[in-house]
Short mmCIF file of C-alpha atoms and ligand atoms in Angstrom, two decimals:
data_model
loop_
_atom_site.label_atom_id
_atom_site.label_comp_id
_atom_site.label_asym_id
_atom_site.label_seq_id
_atom_site.Cartn_x
_atom_site.Cartn_y
_atom_site.Cartn_z
CA MET A 296 -122.37 29.79 13.71
CA ALA A 297 -121.21 29.81 17.30
CA GLU A 298 -119.28 32.89 18.39
CA SER A 299 -117.00 30.85 20.63
CA PRO A 300 -116.08 27.17 20.58
CA SER A 301 -117.88 24.92 23.00
CA ALA A 302 -116.40 24.52 26.47
CA LEU A 303 -113.82 21.78 27.06
CA THR A 304 -115.07 18.76 28.92
CA GLY A 305 -111.74 18.18 30.70
CA ASN A 306 -109.36 15.26 30.11
CA PRO A 307 -106.95 14.11 32.81
CA GLN A 308 -104.12 13.81 30.25
CA ASP A 309 -104.26 17.57 29.71
CA ALA A 310 -102.51 18.05 33.04
CA GLN A 311 -99.34 16.44 31.64
CA ILE A 312 -99.14 18.65 28.57
CA GLU A 313 -95.86 20.52 28.28
CA SER A 314 -96.67 23.60 26.26
CA LEU A 315 -94.22 26.07 24.73
CA ASP A 316 -96.23 28.90 26.26
CA PRO A 317 -94.90 30.67 29.34
CA ALA A 318 -95.33 28.71 32.56
CA ASN A 319 -96.01 32.01 34.24
CA TRP A 320 -97.79 34.52 32.02
CA GLU A 321 -97.38 37.39 34.48
CA GLU A 322 -93.60 36.93 34.63
CA MET A 323 -93.44 36.73 30.85
CA ARG A 324 -95.53 39.84 30.46
CA ALA A 325 -93.15 41.70 32.76
CA LEU A 326 -90.17 40.43 30.76
CA ALA A 327 -91.85 41.53 27.51
CA HIS A 328 -92.33 45.02 28.94
CA THR A 329 -88.66 45.07 29.94
CA MET A 330 -87.69 44.10 26.40
CA ILE A 331 -89.73 46.97 24.98
CA ASP A 332 -88.28 49.42 27.51
CA ASP A 333 -84.72 48.28 26.77
CA ALA A 334 -85.33 48.46 23.02
CA PHE A 335 -86.66 52.01 23.24
CA GLU A 336 -83.78 53.02 25.50
CA TRP A 337 -81.34 51.57 22.97
CA LEU A 338 -82.97 53.42 20.05
CA GLN A 339 -83.19 56.71 21.90
CA THR A 340 -79.53 56.63 22.86
CA LEU A 341 -78.04 55.61 19.49
CA ASP A 342 -76.03 58.84 19.43
CA ASP A 343 -74.22 57.93 22.64
CA ARG A 344 -72.72 54.80 21.13
CA PRO A 345 -70.36 54.05 18.24
CA VAL A 346 -72.03 53.30 14.92
CA TRP A 347 -70.30 49.93 14.97
CA LYS A 348 -67.74 48.12 17.05
CA PRO A 349 -65.88 44.90 16.38
CA MET A 350 -66.74 41.82 18.45
CA PRO A 351 -64.13 40.66 20.94
CA ASP A 352 -62.88 37.10 20.39
CA GLU A 353 -64.58 35.78 23.52
CA VAL A 354 -67.91 36.99 22.18
CA LYS A 355 -67.28 35.20 18.88
CA ARG A 356 -66.41 32.06 20.83
CA HIS A 357 -69.67 32.37 22.76
CA PHE A 358 -71.46 31.47 19.52
CA GLU A 359 -69.63 28.17 19.19
CA SER A 360 -71.33 26.51 22.17
CA GLU A 361 -73.71 23.57 21.75
CA ALA A 362 -77.49 23.95 21.82
CA PRO A 363 -78.86 23.52 25.36
CA SER A 364 -80.77 20.31 25.74
CA GLN A 365 -82.68 21.53 28.78
CA PRO A 366 -84.75 24.71 29.24
CA GLN A 367 -82.82 27.78 30.36
CA GLY A 368 -85.86 30.01 30.41
CA ALA A 369 -86.80 33.16 28.54
CA GLN A 370 -85.09 35.43 31.10
CA ALA A 371 -81.75 33.64 30.63
CA ALA A 372 -82.10 33.77 26.85
CA TYR A 373 -82.80 37.48 27.06
CA ASP A 374 -79.88 38.10 29.44
CA ASP A 375 -77.63 36.36 26.93
CA PHE A 376 -79.05 38.56 24.14
CA LYS A 377 -78.31 41.69 26.16
CA GLU A 378 -74.79 40.63 26.96
CA ASN A 379 -73.65 39.08 23.70
CA ILE A 380 -75.87 40.32 20.87
CA LEU A 381 -77.21 43.77 21.67
CA PRO A 382 -73.77 45.45 21.86
CA TYR A 383 -72.54 44.19 18.45
CA PRO A 384 -75.14 44.74 15.75
CA MET A 385 -74.39 45.87 12.21
CA GLY A 386 -75.18 49.45 13.13
CA ASN A 387 -77.58 50.49 10.37
CA PRO A 388 -80.16 52.04 12.72
CA HIS A 389 -77.51 54.66 13.66
CA PRO A 390 -77.77 58.11 12.02
CA ARG A 391 -74.21 57.84 10.66
CA PHE A 392 -74.52 54.42 9.03
CA TRP A 393 -74.24 54.86 5.26
CA GLY A 394 -72.82 51.49 4.21
CA TRP A 395 -73.84 49.56 1.05
CA TYR A 396 -77.42 50.68 0.59
CA MET A 397 -79.53 49.77 3.57
CA GLY A 398 -82.30 51.14 5.69
CA ALA A 399 -82.47 52.11 9.36
CA GLY A 400 -85.76 50.45 10.31
CA THR A 401 -88.62 52.04 12.22
CA VAL A 402 -90.24 51.51 15.61
CA THR A 403 -93.66 50.71 14.22
CA GLY A 404 -92.08 48.41 11.66
CA ALA A 405 -90.47 46.44 14.48
CA LEU A 406 -93.65 46.33 16.57
CA SER A 407 -95.59 45.16 13.51
CA ASP A 408 -93.15 42.29 13.06
CA PHE A 409 -93.92 41.31 16.64
CA LEU A 410 -97.68 41.50 16.09
CA GLY A 411 -97.41 39.61 12.81
CA ALA A 412 -95.46 36.85 14.52
CA ILE A 413 -98.04 36.62 17.30
CA LEU A 414 -100.82 36.00 14.76
CA ASN A 415 -98.33 33.94 12.76
CA PRO A 416 -100.48 33.40 9.69
CA ASN A 417 -99.19 31.77 6.52
CA LEU A 418 -99.42 34.16 3.59
CA GLY A 419 -99.19 31.37 1.04
CA GLY A 420 -102.93 31.54 0.69
CA GLY A 421 -106.19 30.73 2.43
CA ASN A 422 -109.20 32.61 3.58
CA HIS A 423 -107.80 35.00 6.19
CA VAL A 424 -107.20 38.67 6.62
CA GLY A 425 -103.42 38.54 6.14
CA ASN A 426 -103.83 37.99 2.41
CA TYR A 427 -106.12 41.01 2.17
CA VAL A 428 -103.45 43.11 3.87
CA GLU A 429 -100.82 41.98 1.37
CA ALA A 430 -103.22 42.53 -1.54
CA GLN A 431 -103.85 46.06 -0.32
CA VAL A 432 -100.14 46.77 0.05
CA ILE A 433 -99.58 45.50 -3.50
CA GLN A 434 -102.38 47.75 -4.70
CA TRP A 435 -100.76 50.74 -2.95
CA LEU A 436 -97.42 49.96 -4.60
CA ARG A 437 -99.08 49.47 -7.97
CA ASN A 438 -100.73 52.89 -7.70
CA MET A 439 -97.49 54.43 -6.48
CA VAL A 440 -95.64 53.45 -9.67
CA ALA A 441 -98.72 53.97 -11.89
CA PHE A 442 -99.05 50.34 -12.94
CA PRO A 443 -102.46 49.40 -14.38
CA GLU A 444 -105.34 47.86 -12.48
CA GLY A 445 -105.11 44.08 -12.83
CA SER A 446 -101.32 43.92 -12.75
CA SER A 447 -100.02 41.51 -10.13
CA GLY A 448 -97.49 41.69 -7.35
CA LEU A 449 -95.85 39.85 -4.51
CA LEU A 450 -93.97 40.92 -1.43
CA THR A 451 -90.53 39.31 -1.37
CA SER A 452 -87.62 39.06 0.99
CA GLY A 453 -85.92 41.86 -0.93
CA GLY A 454 -84.69 43.15 -4.26
CA SER A 455 -82.78 39.99 -5.17
CA MET A 456 -85.86 37.78 -4.96
CA ALA A 457 -87.99 40.46 -6.63
CA ASN A 458 -85.58 40.64 -9.58
CA PHE A 459 -85.32 36.86 -9.75
CA THR A 460 -89.09 36.46 -9.73
CA ALA A 461 -89.55 39.04 -12.49
CA LEU A 462 -86.83 37.53 -14.70
CA THR A 463 -88.41 34.10 -14.31
CA VAL A 464 -91.70 35.48 -15.60
CA ALA A 465 -89.88 37.26 -18.44
CA ARG A 466 -88.14 34.03 -19.42
CA ASN A 467 -91.31 31.93 -19.35
CA ALA A 468 -93.42 34.55 -21.13
CA PHE A 469 -91.01 34.71 -24.06
CA GLY A 470 -92.42 33.87 -27.47
CA ASN A 471 -95.28 31.44 -26.67
CA LEU A 472 -92.70 28.67 -26.58
CA ASP A 473 -93.93 27.04 -23.39
CA ILE A 474 -90.48 27.47 -21.86
CA ARG A 475 -91.92 26.60 -18.47
CA HIS A 476 -92.31 23.00 -19.57
CA ARG A 477 -89.79 22.70 -22.37
CA GLY A 478 -86.93 24.57 -20.72
CA VAL A 479 -84.67 27.23 -22.20
CA GLY A 480 -83.67 24.89 -25.04
CA ALA A 481 -87.04 25.70 -26.62
CA ALA A 482 -85.73 29.17 -27.45
CA GLY A 483 -83.41 27.66 -30.05
CA GLY A 484 -80.38 29.70 -29.01
CA GLN A 485 -78.72 31.42 -26.07
CA MET A 486 -81.37 33.53 -24.34
CA VAL A 487 -79.95 36.92 -23.38
CA VAL A 488 -80.83 39.58 -20.80
CA TYR A 489 -79.24 43.01 -21.26
CA ALA A 490 -78.23 45.45 -18.55
CA SER A 491 -75.55 48.05 -18.02
CA ARG A 492 -72.33 46.89 -16.43
CA GLU A 493 -73.41 48.79 -13.33
CA VAL A 494 -76.24 46.29 -12.76
CA HIS A 495 -76.48 44.66 -9.34
CA SER A 496 -74.85 41.25 -8.84
CA CYS A 497 -78.20 39.67 -7.96
CA MET A 498 -78.91 39.72 -11.70
CA ILE A 499 -75.97 37.37 -12.28
CA LYS A 500 -77.33 34.96 -9.70
CA ALA A 501 -80.77 35.21 -11.30
CA VAL A 502 -79.73 34.38 -14.88
CA GLU A 503 -77.50 31.57 -13.66
CA THR A 504 -80.28 30.10 -11.53
CA LEU A 505 -82.69 30.43 -14.45
CA GLY A 506 -80.54 28.08 -16.49
CA LEU A 507 -79.33 30.71 -18.94
CA GLY A 508 -75.73 30.54 -17.75
CA SER A 509 -73.73 33.68 -16.99
CA ALA A 510 -73.53 34.09 -20.78
CA GLY A 511 -77.23 34.89 -20.55
CA LEU A 512 -76.46 38.28 -19.04
CA GLN A 513 -74.90 40.69 -21.50
CA LEU A 514 -73.40 43.73 -19.82
CA VAL A 515 -73.44 46.97 -21.77
CA ASP A 516 -71.15 50.00 -21.51
CA VAL A 517 -72.15 53.11 -19.62
CA ASN A 518 -71.94 56.85 -20.23
CA PRO A 519 -69.73 59.06 -18.04
CA ASP A 520 -72.70 59.48 -15.65
CA TYR A 521 -72.92 55.68 -15.28
CA THR A 522 -76.24 55.35 -17.13
CA ILE A 523 -76.53 52.72 -19.83
CA ASN A 524 -75.23 53.71 -23.26
CA MET A 525 -78.29 53.32 -25.49
CA GLU A 526 -76.33 53.07 -28.74
CA ALA A 527 -74.16 50.32 -27.35
CA LEU A 528 -77.30 48.52 -26.13
CA ALA A 529 -79.05 48.68 -29.49
CA ALA A 530 -75.89 47.61 -31.33
CA GLN A 531 -75.37 44.66 -28.99
CA ILE A 532 -78.92 43.42 -29.52
CA ARG A 533 -78.50 43.65 -33.34
CA GLU A 534 -75.18 41.86 -33.18
CA ASP A 535 -76.56 39.09 -30.94
CA ARG A 536 -79.60 38.51 -33.13
CA ALA A 537 -77.32 38.23 -36.17
CA ALA A 538 -75.26 35.65 -34.29
CA GLY A 539 -78.35 33.51 -33.59
CA LYS A 540 -78.75 34.46 -29.96
CA VAL A 541 -82.19 35.12 -28.51
CA PRO A 542 -82.54 38.51 -26.80
CA PHE A 543 -85.61 38.55 -24.56
CA CYS A 544 -85.23 41.15 -21.81
CA VAL A 545 -83.61 44.48 -20.93
CA VAL A 546 -83.04 45.34 -17.28
CA ALA A 547 -83.00 49.06 -16.62
CA ASN A 548 -81.44 50.44 -13.48
CA ALA A 549 -83.54 52.92 -11.54
CA GLY A 550 -80.66 53.77 -9.24
CA THR A 551 -77.46 51.78 -9.69
CA ILE A 552 -75.82 50.30 -6.63
CA ASN A 553 -72.46 52.00 -7.19
CA THR A 554 -73.48 55.58 -7.84
CA GLY A 555 -77.29 55.77 -7.91
CA ALA A 556 -77.46 56.43 -11.66
CA VAL A 557 -80.91 56.19 -13.26
CA ASP A 558 -80.94 54.82 -16.81
CA ASP A 559 -82.99 56.57 -19.50
CA LEU A 560 -86.18 54.61 -18.82
CA GLN A 561 -88.19 56.17 -21.67
CA ALA A 562 -85.49 55.29 -24.18
CA ILE A 563 -85.28 51.72 -22.90
CA ALA A 564 -89.07 51.42 -22.99
CA ASP A 565 -89.05 52.59 -26.63
CA LEU A 566 -86.30 50.16 -27.55
CA CYS A 567 -88.05 47.23 -25.85
CA GLN A 568 -91.26 48.11 -27.65
CA ALA A 569 -89.52 48.25 -31.01
CA GLU A 570 -87.53 45.06 -30.40
CA ASP A 571 -90.34 43.17 -28.68
CA LEU A 572 -88.33 42.64 -25.49
CA TRP A 573 -89.45 42.37 -21.88
CA PHE A 574 -88.74 45.66 -20.08
CA HIS A 575 -87.75 45.08 -16.47
CA VAL A 576 -86.77 47.83 -14.04
CA ASP A 577 -84.49 47.09 -11.10
CA GLY A 578 -85.87 49.74 -8.80
CA ALA A 579 -84.40 48.31 -5.59
CA ILE A 580 -82.92 51.73 -4.91
CA GLY A 581 -84.98 54.10 -6.99
CA ALA A 582 -88.53 52.84 -7.49
CA VAL A 583 -89.95 54.13 -4.22
CA ALA A 584 -88.34 57.49 -4.99
CA VAL A 585 -91.39 58.22 -7.18
CA LEU A 586 -92.62 59.51 -3.83
CA ALA A 587 -89.84 62.11 -3.77
CA GLU A 588 -90.29 65.36 -5.67
CA SER A 589 -86.58 65.73 -6.37
CA VAL A 590 -86.32 62.33 -8.07
CA ARG A 591 -89.77 61.61 -9.55
CA ASP A 592 -89.17 63.16 -12.99
CA ARG A 593 -86.08 61.08 -13.59
CA LEU A 594 -88.15 57.91 -13.16
CA SER A 595 -90.43 58.79 -16.03
CA GLY A 596 -90.94 55.69 -18.19
CA MET A 597 -90.85 53.24 -15.25
CA GLU A 598 -94.64 52.98 -15.54
CA ARG A 599 -94.15 51.44 -19.02
CA ALA A 600 -92.20 48.47 -17.64
CA ASP A 601 -93.38 44.87 -17.88
CA SER A 602 -92.07 44.29 -14.38
CA ILE A 603 -90.49 46.27 -11.54
CA ALA A 604 -88.45 45.12 -8.55
CA LEU A 605 -88.74 47.36 -5.49
CA ASP A 606 -87.08 47.32 -2.11
CA LEU A 607 -89.08 48.64 0.81
CA HIS A 608 -86.37 47.94 3.38
CA LYS A 609 -83.99 50.48 1.84
CA SER A 610 -85.10 54.09 1.41
CA MET A 611 -88.59 53.32 2.75
CA GLN A 612 -86.92 52.18 5.98
CA ILE A 613 -89.21 49.19 6.65
CA PRO A 614 -87.24 46.72 8.82
CA PHE A 615 -85.63 43.85 6.88
CA GLU A 616 -86.88 41.97 4.99
CA ALA A 617 -89.29 43.71 2.65
CA GLY A 618 -89.14 43.84 -1.12
CA ALA A 619 -91.75 43.61 -3.82
CA VAL A 620 -92.17 42.66 -7.44
CA LEU A 621 -94.87 44.02 -9.73
CA VAL A 622 -95.78 42.38 -13.04
CA ARG A 623 -97.92 44.16 -15.63
CA ASP A 624 -99.44 40.98 -17.10
CA GLU A 625 -100.99 39.00 -14.25
CA PRO A 626 -101.58 35.79 -16.27
CA SER A 627 -97.89 35.58 -17.21
CA HIS A 628 -96.98 35.95 -13.55
CA ARG A 629 -99.37 33.27 -12.33
CA ASP A 630 -98.60 30.92 -15.22
CA THR A 631 -94.97 30.96 -14.16
CA PHE A 632 -95.42 29.85 -10.56
CA CYS A 633 -98.85 28.28 -10.11
CA VAL A 634 -98.75 24.58 -9.30
CA MET A 635 -101.82 23.06 -7.76
CA PRO A 636 -101.42 19.67 -6.07
CA GLU A 637 -104.48 18.12 -4.43
CA TYR A 638 -103.47 19.29 -0.95
CA LEU A 639 -103.50 22.91 -2.14
CA ALA A 640 -106.56 22.75 -4.39
CA HIS A 641 -108.93 25.52 -3.51
CA ASP A 642 -112.17 27.05 -4.60
CA LYS A 643 -111.91 30.81 -4.53
CA ASP A 644 -115.66 31.17 -4.18
CA GLY A 645 -116.21 28.23 -1.85
CA GLY A 646 -116.44 28.28 1.93
CA GLY A 647 -114.11 27.50 4.79
CA LEU A 648 -110.44 28.26 5.21
CA ALA A 649 -109.37 27.19 1.71
CA ALA A 650 -111.58 29.73 -0.02
CA GLY A 651 -110.41 33.29 -0.46
CA LYS A 652 -109.28 34.97 -3.63
CA TYR A 653 -105.64 35.59 -2.72
CA TRP A 654 -103.10 32.77 -3.03
CA PHE A 655 -99.74 34.49 -3.13
CA SER A 656 -97.90 31.16 -3.27
CA GLU A 657 -99.06 31.03 -6.91
CA TYR A 658 -96.93 34.08 -7.72
CA GLY A 659 -93.51 33.09 -6.41
CA LEU A 660 -91.28 30.31 -5.16
CA GLN A 661 -92.34 30.27 -1.54
CA LEU A 662 -95.31 28.36 -0.22
CA THR A 663 -95.13 29.31 3.44
CA ARG A 664 -94.76 33.06 3.61
CA GLN A 665 -94.44 35.38 6.58
CA PHE A 666 -96.79 38.26 7.30
CA ARG A 667 -94.30 40.87 6.08
CA ALA A 668 -97.16 42.85 4.60
CA LEU A 669 -98.22 43.93 8.09
CA LYS A 670 -95.18 46.10 8.78
CA VAL A 671 -95.50 47.81 5.42
CA TRP A 672 -99.21 48.34 5.94
CA MET A 673 -98.79 49.74 9.46
CA CYS A 674 -95.87 52.00 8.56
CA VAL A 675 -97.69 53.44 5.54
CA LYS A 676 -100.74 54.08 7.74
CA GLU A 677 -98.58 55.67 10.41
CA HIS A 678 -96.61 58.01 8.16
CA GLY A 679 -98.52 58.37 4.90
CA LEU A 680 -96.77 58.06 1.56
CA GLU A 681 -95.76 61.71 1.32
CA ARG A 682 -93.64 61.58 4.44
CA PHE A 683 -91.59 58.73 2.95
CA GLY A 684 -91.13 60.96 -0.08
CA ARG A 685 -89.88 63.78 2.14
CA VAL A 686 -87.39 61.46 3.86
CA ILE A 687 -85.99 60.45 0.46
CA ASP A 688 -85.89 64.10 -0.65
CA ARG A 689 -83.93 64.95 2.48
CA ASN A 690 -81.46 62.12 1.90
CA VAL A 691 -80.95 63.40 -1.68
CA SER A 692 -80.45 66.92 -0.38
CA GLN A 693 -77.97 65.62 2.21
CA ALA A 694 -76.03 63.88 -0.56
CA HIS A 695 -75.64 67.21 -2.34
CA TYR A 696 -74.78 68.91 0.94
CA LEU A 697 -71.99 66.38 1.44
CA GLY A 698 -70.91 66.90 -2.16
CA GLU A 699 -70.55 70.62 -1.45
CA ARG A 700 -68.54 70.01 1.73
CA VAL A 701 -66.26 67.67 -0.22
CA GLY A 702 -65.85 70.36 -2.89
CA GLU A 703 -64.63 72.85 -0.29
CA HIS A 704 -61.55 70.82 0.64
CA PRO A 705 -58.66 70.49 -1.80
CA ALA A 706 -57.69 67.15 -0.25
CA LEU A 707 -61.10 65.64 -0.98
CA GLU A 708 -62.15 64.56 -4.45
CA MET A 709 -65.56 63.63 -5.83
CA MET A 710 -65.35 60.39 -7.84
CA ALA A 711 -68.71 60.25 -9.62
CA PRO A 712 -71.75 62.41 -10.18
CA ILE A 713 -74.15 62.14 -7.23
CA GLY A 714 -76.87 59.72 -8.29
CA MET A 715 -79.92 60.16 -6.06
CA ASP A 716 -78.49 59.82 -2.56
CA ILE A 717 -75.11 58.14 -3.17
CA VAL A 718 -71.85 60.07 -2.88
CA CYS A 719 -68.50 58.59 -3.96
CA PHE A 720 -65.38 60.50 -2.97
CA ARG A 721 -61.85 59.95 -1.73
CA TYR A 722 -59.08 61.57 0.22
CA ASN A 723 -56.43 62.73 -2.22
CA PRO A 724 -53.53 64.91 -1.01
CA GLY A 725 -52.43 65.28 -4.64
CA ASN A 726 -48.99 63.70 -4.53
CA MET A 727 -49.72 59.96 -4.77
CA ASP A 728 -50.31 57.49 -7.59
CA THR A 729 -53.52 55.45 -7.91
CA GLU A 730 -52.16 52.45 -6.08
CA ALA A 731 -51.01 54.48 -3.09
CA LEU A 732 -54.30 56.40 -3.05
CA ASN A 733 -56.28 53.17 -3.12
CA ALA A 734 -54.30 51.81 -0.18
CA LEU A 735 -54.63 55.06 1.74
CA ASN A 736 -58.39 55.26 1.27
CA LYS A 737 -58.85 51.60 2.23
CA ALA A 738 -56.93 52.19 5.44
CA LEU A 739 -58.84 55.41 6.02
CA LEU A 740 -62.21 53.68 5.74
CA ILE A 741 -61.25 50.91 8.15
CA ARG A 742 -59.99 53.43 10.66
CA LEU A 743 -63.13 55.52 10.27
CA GLN A 744 -65.39 52.51 10.80
CA GLU A 745 -63.38 51.28 13.77
CA SER A 746 -63.47 54.74 15.33
CA GLY A 747 -67.24 54.25 15.56
CA VAL A 748 -67.85 57.76 14.22
CA ALA A 749 -69.37 56.84 10.86
CA ALA A 750 -69.83 53.83 8.63
CA PRO A 751 -69.79 54.55 4.92
CA SER A 752 -68.74 51.71 2.64
CA TYR A 753 -66.61 51.62 -0.50
CA THR A 754 -66.52 50.86 -4.15
CA THR A 755 -63.99 50.96 -6.96
CA LEU A 756 -64.72 53.14 -9.99
CA GLU A 757 -62.40 52.88 -13.01
CA GLY A 758 -59.82 51.21 -10.79
CA ARG A 759 -59.99 53.97 -8.20
CA TYR A 760 -61.03 52.96 -4.70
CA CYS A 761 -63.44 55.38 -3.06
CA LEU A 762 -65.51 55.96 0.01
CA ARG A 763 -69.13 55.46 -0.84
CA VAL A 764 -71.75 57.20 1.28
CA ALA A 765 -75.19 55.72 0.58
CA ILE A 766 -77.60 57.93 2.48
CA SER A 767 -80.66 55.80 2.93
CA ASN A 768 -81.26 56.75 6.53
CA HIS A 769 -84.19 58.64 8.03
CA ARG A 770 -82.15 59.47 11.14
CA SER A 771 -79.24 61.28 9.47
CA ARG A 772 -78.90 65.00 10.19
CA TYR A 773 -76.90 67.53 8.15
CA SER A 774 -74.42 67.87 11.01
CA ASP A 775 -73.66 64.15 10.75
CA PHE A 776 -72.05 64.90 7.38
CA ASP A 777 -70.01 67.76 8.85
CA LEU A 778 -68.65 65.27 11.36
CA LEU A 779 -67.90 62.78 8.60
CA VAL A 780 -65.89 65.31 6.58
CA GLU A 781 -64.00 66.44 9.68
CA HIS A 782 -62.97 62.88 10.55
CA VAL A 783 -62.12 61.86 6.98
CA LEU A 784 -59.80 64.87 6.76
CA ALA A 785 -58.18 64.16 10.12
CA ILE A 786 -57.64 60.45 9.44
CA GLY A 787 -56.49 61.18 5.87
CA GLU A 788 -53.94 63.72 7.08
CA SER A 789 -52.60 61.41 9.73
CA LEU A 790 -52.27 58.49 7.27
CA ALA A 791 -50.71 60.66 4.55
CA GLY A 792 -48.24 61.97 7.15
CA GLN A 793 -47.04 58.42 7.81
CA GLU A 794 -46.14 57.83 4.16
C1 PLP B 893 -79.94 46.15 -2.85
C2 PLP B 893 -80.10 45.99 -4.30
C3 PLP B 893 -80.49 44.77 -4.86
C4 PLP B 893 -80.66 43.53 -4.02
O1 PLP B 893 -81.71 43.71 -3.13
P1 PLP B 893 -81.73 42.92 -1.72
O2 PLP B 893 -82.88 43.55 -1.03
O3 PLP B 893 -80.42 43.20 -1.06
O4 PLP B 893 -81.92 41.49 -2.03
C5 PLP B 893 -80.69 44.71 -6.21
N1 PLP B 893 -80.49 45.79 -6.99
C6 PLP B 893 -80.09 46.98 -6.50
C7 PLP B 893 -79.91 48.14 -7.41
C8 PLP B 893 -79.89 47.11 -5.14
O5 PLP B 893 -79.49 48.27 -4.63
#
């Protein structure tokens, strides 16, 4: 085998080739260095800027212009980025962004995305190193959650796709009915997935897309701490069976989106075992918290699941997008997604580019897949798993710190128990009805976000609107929460004074 390809002989037509590579590599290299310098400057000065600021109308209009038909050059494209994009991002890298449940990203994660895009491999399959990187990342995740050797996995865009992928396997694996080919009608009745009413909305999309209809997701009542009520769950399954429905899966929440509640995973595992149901864990928030000492014990039982959805772009802080699904029974996983047309046929033990033992396209919907494994792989190498655990532990501790600060002020009211790292509270001066309080807290949140000081989000619990602080941010300091409380009080007082 030659180490390098043979030299080109030269063809006059080559001179006319218009490549998409830089016309001047030295200029491009200088521009690339500028981009890196600007990016580092931006990250290192996050504190000097508002968490978020609204876009002026002229900036919005800038994005209505037609595509250029002629080259403007990389420098012009970058100048446009600096002027019109860089100042108006979502804000989640900032230490006081606590909206929804996101992640802040990391430097090495971003650089890995760059390197991955330079190599630009297709992780659908083939005999190349990218697939070995993803296989190793899957193995690390499998060991992290104590799944057995031989279980399978796939990196996904995020938790939604991970949950969807797992539910598809659960549906197809049900009852040796060959549902993959015969469709859900083969089940002989409405197939039903169970989850608490706190389950994430991606589950609704999943059951609908899977052809079960929204009726295929049965929501179950919760306890006062927002964990699933096991008696209600068991009763619902009995009732549905008696009515001729076909229960096939229970989705446990390892960290609900509203309040971070962790269902009783051991109890759900026992129930699924007794009832012969697929046990799926939505661990988009909580699964990686097995790395955190303060949370680990509450996740006991997750290792008994048939499948787990994880998000790595939330509390693990990998830049978007990075999620993962793990499936205990590899054959069920592959039998759900493997299709092998002649142009994809491959011999795992053969030679050439189509050999190789890893074909991730056989484990999910996507054929062409980006090299998202690289950023996970590099960040885990950089920091080690335990440091991610410490970051999560600190976020949990900060949630309780905020809870204490809230408790010190009579005008602030906790609205739910703190689940992991999510705090729900509201401003309540004590002399308003629910409707007025909801309106006041909505106005307060908008004013807080527009002040640029902090960006929590919101939810509504039992009809009561609250500020929701989801602390999945490796940059947050304790003093950031002091500042939050100070501003919530000030804005609350000023709004209440206007009543
Ligand atoms: C975020 C989240 C999801 C959806 O994950 P994406 O990465 O946003 O697709 C699902 N379930 C829970 C509990 C989540 O927090």
